Amino acid sequence: AHDLPRYLPLDFLSQPAAATSLAEAVSVLRECDLLCTTTAVQAHSVLNTNFLKVALIQHTFTCALPMPKPEGEGVGAVLSERVCLWRTPMLYAQQLDLMLLLQRICEHFAASALSIDHTRSLDGVRMAVPACIAAVADVVMRQIATDKPSRVCVRLRGTHDSSGYTIGAAELARQAAAVPVHTPELNT
């Protein structure tokens, strides 16, 4: 005889409305991960958990978190943290923590979005949200940690002797041009 876990109320309004610093952005991501996990384990008493998780993650990455700004001209040119909060200097542990949070949220999104019946309007969400997560992960991985730089991050970023690597978005742009989106946030 296995008892179901006790119901914990879900407060989606507990997530901060917007992030203006790296600490606030991490707080938004932590709350998103916690709400997704709590929603997932209460599927026995919460209806439409997959829709709730997709909507939460979509809101997190299209409304609550700012998208990274492009880097300056030339190899090694860095925008200040006043311009882009994702370029705030961080320790290796903070960088690793951010990447693990992004991975967990991406797994929640993939499991939920692929469990929902396919619709054309959901295609826009399925394309935009992972692209937002990839953009944040890309800028975090290009940061050189202040205490212990990762060799992967140094190689991705590139140096004056060698160029780094980039993510191409041309195919995403081509596909997204033909997909209907019903919220303006998905067009950013």
PDB file of C-alpha atoms in Angstrom:
ATOM      1  CA  ALA A   1       0.000   0.000   0.000  1.00  0.00           C
ATOM      2  CA  HIS A   2       1.738   3.096  -1.312  1.00  0.00           C
ATOM      3  CA  ASP A   3       0.226   6.450  -0.372  1.00  0.00           C
ATOM      4  CA  LEU A   4       0.279   9.337  -2.782  1.00  0.00           C
ATOM      5  CA  PRO A   5       2.354  12.343  -1.712  1.00  0.00           C
ATOM      6  CA  ARG A   6       0.559  15.142   0.092  1.00  0.00           C
ATOM      7  CA  TYR A   7      -0.604  17.978  -2.161  1.00  0.00           C
ATOM      8  CA  LEU A   8       1.503  21.121  -2.033  1.00  0.00           C
ATOM      9  CA  PRO A   9      -0.124  24.291  -3.343  1.00  0.00           C
ATOM     10  CA  LEU A  10       1.369  25.642  -6.562  1.00  0.00           C
ATOM     11  CA  ASP A  11       1.972  29.380  -6.485  1.00  0.00           C
ATOM     12  CA  PHE A  12       3.041  30.420  -9.962  1.00  0.00           C
ATOM     13  CA  LEU A  13       3.033  34.053  -8.820  1.00  0.00           C
ATOM     14  CA  SER A  14       5.939  33.343  -6.462  1.00  0.00           C
ATOM     15  CA  GLN A  15       8.287  33.590  -9.423  1.00  0.00           C
ATOM     16  CA  PRO A  16       9.842  37.060  -9.656  1.00  0.00           C
ATOM     17  CA  ALA A  17       8.276  39.184 -12.401  1.00  0.00           C
ATOM     18  CA  ALA A  18      11.528  40.303 -14.021  1.00  0.00           C
ATOM     19  CA  ALA A  19      15.255  39.953 -13.489  1.00  0.00           C
ATOM     20  CA  THR A  20      17.593  42.933 -13.566  1.00  0.00           C
ATOM     21  CA  SER A  21      20.715  41.305 -12.120  1.00  0.00           C
ATOM     22  CA  LEU A  22      22.416  37.925 -12.362  1.00  0.00           C
ATOM     23  CA  ALA A  23      21.326  37.021  -8.821  1.00  0.00           C
ATOM     24  CA  GLU A  24      17.696  37.778  -9.703  1.00  0.00           C
ATOM     25  CA  ALA A  25      17.994  35.773 -12.937  1.00  0.00           C
ATOM     26  CA  VAL A  26      19.285  32.754 -10.996  1.00  0.00           C
ATOM     27  CA  SER A  27      16.411  33.197  -8.540  1.00  0.00           C
ATOM     28  CA  VAL A  28      13.909  33.205 -11.441  1.00  0.00           C
ATOM     29  CA  LEU A  29      15.461  30.027 -12.853  1.00  0.00           C
ATOM     30  CA  ARG A  30      15.477  28.282  -9.464  1.00  0.00           C
ATOM     31  CA  GLU A  31      11.820  29.130  -8.869  1.00  0.00           C
ATOM     32  CA  CYS A  32      10.924  27.910 -12.378  1.00  0.00           C
ATOM     33  CA  ASP A  33      12.729  24.611 -11.769  1.00  0.00           C
ATOM     34  CA  LEU A  34      11.085  24.184  -8.358  1.00  0.00           C
ATOM     35  CA  LEU A  35       7.607  24.890  -9.739  1.00  0.00           C
ATOM     36  CA  CYS A  36       8.148  22.513 -12.662  1.00  0.00           C
ATOM     37  CA  THR A  37       9.320  19.730 -10.362  1.00  0.00           C
ATOM     38  CA  THR A  38       6.497  20.302  -7.878  1.00  0.00           C
ATOM     39  CA  THR A  39       3.961  20.307 -10.708  1.00  0.00           C
ATOM     40  CA  ALA A  40       5.399  17.132 -12.234  1.00  0.00           C
ATOM     41  CA  VAL A  41       5.280  15.102  -9.012  1.00  0.00           C
ATOM     42  CA  GLN A  42       1.682  16.128  -8.351  1.00  0.00           C
ATOM     43  CA  ALA A  43       0.231  14.889 -11.627  1.00  0.00           C
ATOM     44  CA  HIS A  44      -2.147  12.766  -9.551  1.00  0.00           C
ATOM     45  CA  SER A  45      -3.895  15.874  -8.190  1.00  0.00           C
ATOM     46  CA  VAL A  46      -3.067  18.679 -10.645  1.00  0.00           C
ATOM     47  CA  LEU A  47      -4.727  18.714 -14.048  1.00  0.00           C
ATOM     48  CA  ASN A  48      -2.918  19.667 -17.254  1.00  0.00           C
ATOM     49  CA  THR A  49       0.564  19.564 -15.745  1.00  0.00           C
ATOM     50  CA  ASN A  50       2.247  19.536 -19.152  1.00  0.00           C
ATOM     51  CA  PHE A  51       0.419  22.682 -20.248  1.00  0.00           C
ATOM     52  CA  LEU A  52       1.274  24.400 -16.958  1.00  0.00           C
ATOM     53  CA  LYS A  53       4.971  23.572 -17.253  1.00  0.00           C
ATOM     54  CA  VAL A  54       5.194  24.685 -20.891  1.00  0.00           C
ATOM     55  CA  ALA A  55       3.422  27.963 -20.065  1.00  0.00           C
ATOM     56  CA  LEU A  56       5.664  28.578 -17.041  1.00  0.00           C
ATOM     57  CA  ILE A  57       8.882  27.937 -18.942  1.00  0.00           C
ATOM     58  CA  GLN A  58       7.677  30.003 -21.890  1.00  0.00           C
ATOM     59  CA  HIS A  59       6.889  32.903 -19.547  1.00  0.00           C
ATOM     60  CA  THR A  60      10.226  32.539 -17.773  1.00  0.00           C
ATOM     61  CA  PHE A  61      12.329  32.775 -20.922  1.00  0.00           C
ATOM     62  CA  THR A  62      10.226  35.214 -22.937  1.00  0.00           C
ATOM     63  CA  CYS A  63       9.020  37.607 -20.209  1.00  0.00           C
ATOM     64  CA  ALA A  64      10.865  37.258 -16.894  1.00  0.00           C
ATOM     65  CA  LEU A  65      14.438  36.876 -18.162  1.00  0.00           C
ATOM     66  CA  PRO A  66      16.151  39.265 -20.560  1.00  0.00           C
ATOM     67  CA  MET A  67      17.748  37.756 -23.646  1.00  0.00           C
ATOM     68  CA  PRO A  68      21.534  38.094 -23.909  1.00  0.00           C
ATOM     69  CA  LYS A  69      22.791  41.060 -25.901  1.00  0.00           C
ATOM     70  CA  PRO A  70      25.231  40.418 -28.768  1.00  0.00           C
ATOM     71  CA  GLU A  71      28.907  40.781 -28.054  1.00  0.00           C
ATOM     72  CA  GLY A  72      30.928  43.772 -29.143  1.00  0.00           C
ATOM     73  CA  GLU A  73      33.099  43.832 -32.241  1.00  0.00           C
ATOM     74  CA  GLY A  74      36.235  41.688 -32.368  1.00  0.00           C
ATOM     75  CA  VAL A  75      37.463  38.657 -30.508  1.00  0.00           C
ATOM     76  CA  GLY A  76      37.419  39.117 -26.769  1.00  0.00           C
ATOM     77  CA  ALA A  77      35.301  42.291 -26.819  1.00  0.00           C
ATOM     78  CA  VAL A  78      32.912  42.039 -23.906  1.00  0.00           C
ATOM     79  CA  LEU A  79      29.847  44.067 -23.056  1.00  0.00           C
ATOM     80  CA  SER A  80      29.644  45.301 -19.488  1.00  0.00           C
ATOM     81  CA  GLU A  81      27.257  43.722 -17.024  1.00  0.00           C
ATOM     82  CA  ARG A  82      25.238  46.967 -17.032  1.00  0.00           C
ATOM     83  CA  VAL A  83      24.352  46.264 -20.663  1.00  0.00           C
ATOM     84  CA  CYS A  84      23.807  42.487 -20.349  1.00  0.00           C
ATOM     85  CA  LEU A  85      23.259  40.813 -16.983  1.00  0.00           C
ATOM     86  CA  TRP A  86      24.427  37.462 -18.396  1.00  0.00           C
ATOM     87  CA  ARG A  87      27.922  38.924 -18.851  1.00  0.00           C
ATOM     88  CA  THR A  88      28.372  39.577 -15.145  1.00  0.00           C
ATOM     89  CA  PRO A  89      31.674  38.051 -13.976  1.00  0.00           C
ATOM     90  CA  MET A  90      31.000  34.725 -12.298  1.00  0.00           C
ATOM     91  CA  LEU A  91      32.795  31.933 -10.515  1.00  0.00           C
ATOM     92  CA  TYR A  92      33.148  28.462 -12.000  1.00  0.00           C
ATOM     93  CA  ALA A  93      30.641  27.087  -9.450  1.00  0.00           C
ATOM     94  CA  GLN A  94      28.071  29.733 -10.438  1.00  0.00           C
ATOM     95  CA  GLN A  95      28.595  28.931 -14.103  1.00  0.00           C
ATOM     96  CA  LEU A  96      28.151  25.209 -13.486  1.00  0.00           C
ATOM     97  CA  ASP A  97      25.065  25.827 -11.347  1.00  0.00           C
ATOM     98  CA  LEU A  98      23.490  27.960 -14.079  1.00  0.00           C
ATOM     99  CA  MET A  99      24.168  25.326 -16.731  1.00  0.00           C
ATOM    100  CA  LEU A 100      22.634  22.574 -14.576  1.00  0.00           C
ATOM    101  CA  LEU A 101      19.540  24.711 -13.943  1.00  0.00           C
ATOM    102  CA  LEU A 102      19.170  25.359 -17.674  1.00  0.00           C
ATOM    103  CA  GLN A 103      19.559  21.647 -18.385  1.00  0.00           C
ATOM    104  CA  ARG A 104      16.862  20.682 -15.872  1.00  0.00           C
ATOM    105  CA  ILE A 105      14.443  23.303 -17.191  1.00  0.00           C
ATOM    106  CA  CYS A 106      15.127  22.237 -20.772  1.00  0.00           C
ATOM    107  CA  GLU A 107      14.384  18.614 -19.823  1.00  0.00           C
ATOM    108  CA  HIS A 108      11.094  19.676 -18.194  1.00  0.00           C
ATOM    109  CA  PHE A 109      10.195  21.645 -21.305  1.00  0.00           C
ATOM    110  CA  ALA A 110      11.044  18.838 -23.727  1.00  0.00           C
ATOM    111  CA  ALA A 111       9.131  16.233 -21.721  1.00  0.00           C
ATOM    112  CA  SER A 112       6.071  18.455 -21.440  1.00  0.00           C
ATOM    113  CA  ALA A 113       6.043  20.008 -24.918  1.00  0.00           C
ATOM    114  CA  LEU A 114       6.397  16.623 -26.591  1.00  0.00           C
ATOM    115  CA  SER A 115       3.605  15.148 -24.436  1.00  0.00           C
ATOM    116  CA  ILE A 116       1.064  17.686 -25.682  1.00  0.00           C
ATOM    117  CA  ASP A 117      -0.892  17.078 -28.882  1.00  0.00           C
ATOM    118  CA  HIS A 118       0.705  18.780 -31.855  1.00  0.00           C
ATOM    119  CA  THR A 119      -0.753  22.107 -32.988  1.00  0.00           C
ATOM    120  CA  ARG A 120       0.642  24.777 -35.286  1.00  0.00           C
ATOM    121  CA  SER A 121       0.518  27.414 -32.559  1.00  0.00           C
ATOM    122  CA  LEU A 122       2.497  25.184 -30.201  1.00  0.00           C
ATOM    123  CA  ASP A 123       5.184  24.829 -32.887  1.00  0.00           C
ATOM    124  CA  GLY A 124       6.158  28.464 -32.327  1.00  0.00           C
ATOM    125  CA  VAL A 125       6.576  27.816 -28.618  1.00  0.00           C
ATOM    126  CA  ARG A 126       8.488  24.582 -29.292  1.00  0.00           C
ATOM    127  CA  MET A 127      10.943  26.507 -31.474  1.00  0.00           C
ATOM    128  CA  ALA A 128      11.288  29.787 -29.562  1.00  0.00           C
ATOM    129  CA  VAL A 129      11.749  28.540 -26.001  1.00  0.00           C
ATOM    130  CA  PRO A 130      14.642  26.108 -26.676  1.00  0.00           C
ATOM    131  CA  ALA A 131      16.276  28.848 -28.777  1.00  0.00           C
ATOM    132  CA  CYS A 132      16.035  31.215 -25.801  1.00  0.00           C
ATOM    133  CA  ILE A 133      17.492  28.571 -23.488  1.00  0.00           C
ATOM    134  CA  ALA A 134      20.313  27.927 -25.981  1.00  0.00           C
ATOM    135  CA  ALA A 135      21.081  31.653 -26.211  1.00  0.00           C
ATOM    136  CA  VAL A 136      21.373  31.940 -22.427  1.00  0.00           C
ATOM    137  CA  ALA A 137      23.458  28.741 -22.201  1.00  0.00           C
ATOM    138  CA  ASP A 138      25.716  29.997 -24.992  1.00  0.00           C
ATOM    139  CA  VAL A 139      26.503  33.289 -23.281  1.00  0.00           C
ATOM    140  CA  VAL A 140      27.052  31.545 -19.924  1.00  0.00           C
ATOM    141  CA  MET A 141      29.453  29.040 -21.526  1.00  0.00           C
ATOM    142  CA  ARG A 142      31.400  31.857 -23.199  1.00  0.00           C
ATOM    143  CA  GLN A 143      32.040  33.546 -19.868  1.00  0.00           C
ATOM    144  CA  ILE A 144      35.527  33.006 -18.541  1.00  0.00           C
ATOM    145  CA  ALA A 145      35.158  32.124 -14.858  1.00  0.00           C
ATOM    146  CA  THR A 146      37.036  34.482 -12.552  1.00  0.00           C
ATOM    147  CA  ASP A 147      38.452  31.754 -10.304  1.00  0.00           C
ATOM    148  CA  LYS A 148      38.958  28.629 -12.434  1.00  0.00           C
ATOM    149  CA  PRO A 149      38.375  29.024 -16.175  1.00  0.00           C
ATOM    150  CA  SER A 150      37.019  25.936 -17.874  1.00  0.00           C
ATOM    151  CA  ARG A 151      38.961  24.755 -20.921  1.00  0.00           C
ATOM    152  CA  VAL A 152      35.671  24.273 -22.767  1.00  0.00           C
ATOM    153  CA  CYS A 153      34.656  27.878 -22.094  1.00  0.00           C
ATOM    154  CA  VAL A 154      38.042  29.205 -23.152  1.00  0.00           C
ATOM    155  CA  ARG A 155      37.877  27.206 -26.389  1.00  0.00           C
ATOM    156  CA  LEU A 156      34.291  28.273 -27.134  1.00  0.00           C
ATOM    157  CA  ARG A 157      35.119  31.910 -26.540  1.00  0.00           C
ATOM    158  CA  GLY A 158      38.267  31.892 -28.597  1.00  0.00           C
ATOM    159  CA  THR A 159      41.424  33.879 -28.054  1.00  0.00           C
ATOM    160  CA  HIS A 160      43.451  36.308 -30.083  1.00  0.00           C
ATOM    161  CA  ASP A 161      45.324  33.305 -31.514  1.00  0.00           C
ATOM    162  CA  SER A 162      42.293  31.241 -32.497  1.00  0.00           C
ATOM    163  CA  SER A 163      38.664  31.867 -33.255  1.00  0.00           C
ATOM    164  CA  GLY A 164      35.912  30.374 -31.121  1.00  0.00           C
ATOM    165  CA  TYR A 165      32.735  28.593 -32.103  1.00  0.00           C
ATOM    166  CA  THR A 166      29.270  29.999 -32.657  1.00  0.00           C
ATOM    167  CA  ILE A 167      25.698  28.787 -32.905  1.00  0.00           C
ATOM    168  CA  GLY A 168      24.070  29.388 -36.277  1.00  0.00           C
ATOM    169  CA  ALA A 169      20.470  30.566 -36.213  1.00  0.00           C
ATOM    170  CA  ALA A 170      19.795  30.736 -39.959  1.00  0.00           C
ATOM    171  CA  GLU A 171      17.789  27.492 -40.072  1.00  0.00           C
ATOM    172  CA  LEU A 172      15.745  28.550 -37.037  1.00  0.00           C
ATOM    173  CA  ALA A 173      14.957  31.883 -38.708  1.00  0.00           C
ATOM    174  CA  ARG A 174      13.917  30.137 -41.919  1.00  0.00           C
ATOM    175  CA  GLN A 175      11.556  27.767 -40.098  1.00  0.00           C
ATOM    176  CA  ALA A 176      10.196  30.411 -37.729  1.00  0.00           C
ATOM    177  CA  ALA A 177       9.176  32.650 -40.616  1.00  0.00           C
ATOM    178  CA  ALA A 178       6.350  30.263 -41.523  1.00  0.00           C
ATOM    179  CA  VAL A 179       5.096  29.386 -38.034  1.00  0.00           C
ATOM    180  CA  PRO A 180       2.194  31.335 -36.500  1.00  0.00           C
ATOM    181  CA  VAL A 181       2.833  32.815 -33.068  1.00  0.00           C
ATOM    182  CA  HIS A 182       0.058  34.159 -30.889  1.00  0.00           C
ATOM    183  CA  THR A 183       2.041  36.143 -28.345  1.00  0.00           C
ATOM    184  CA  PRO A 184       4.410  39.011 -29.147  1.00  0.00           C
ATOM    185  CA  GLU A 185       7.032  37.715 -26.704  1.00  0.00           C
ATOM    186  CA  LEU A 186       7.742  34.734 -28.956  1.00  0.00           C
ATOM    187  CA  ASN A 187       8.886  37.081 -31.731  1.00  0.00           C
ATOM    188  CA  THR A 188      11.821  38.477 -29.753  1.00  0.00           C
TER     189      THR A 188
END
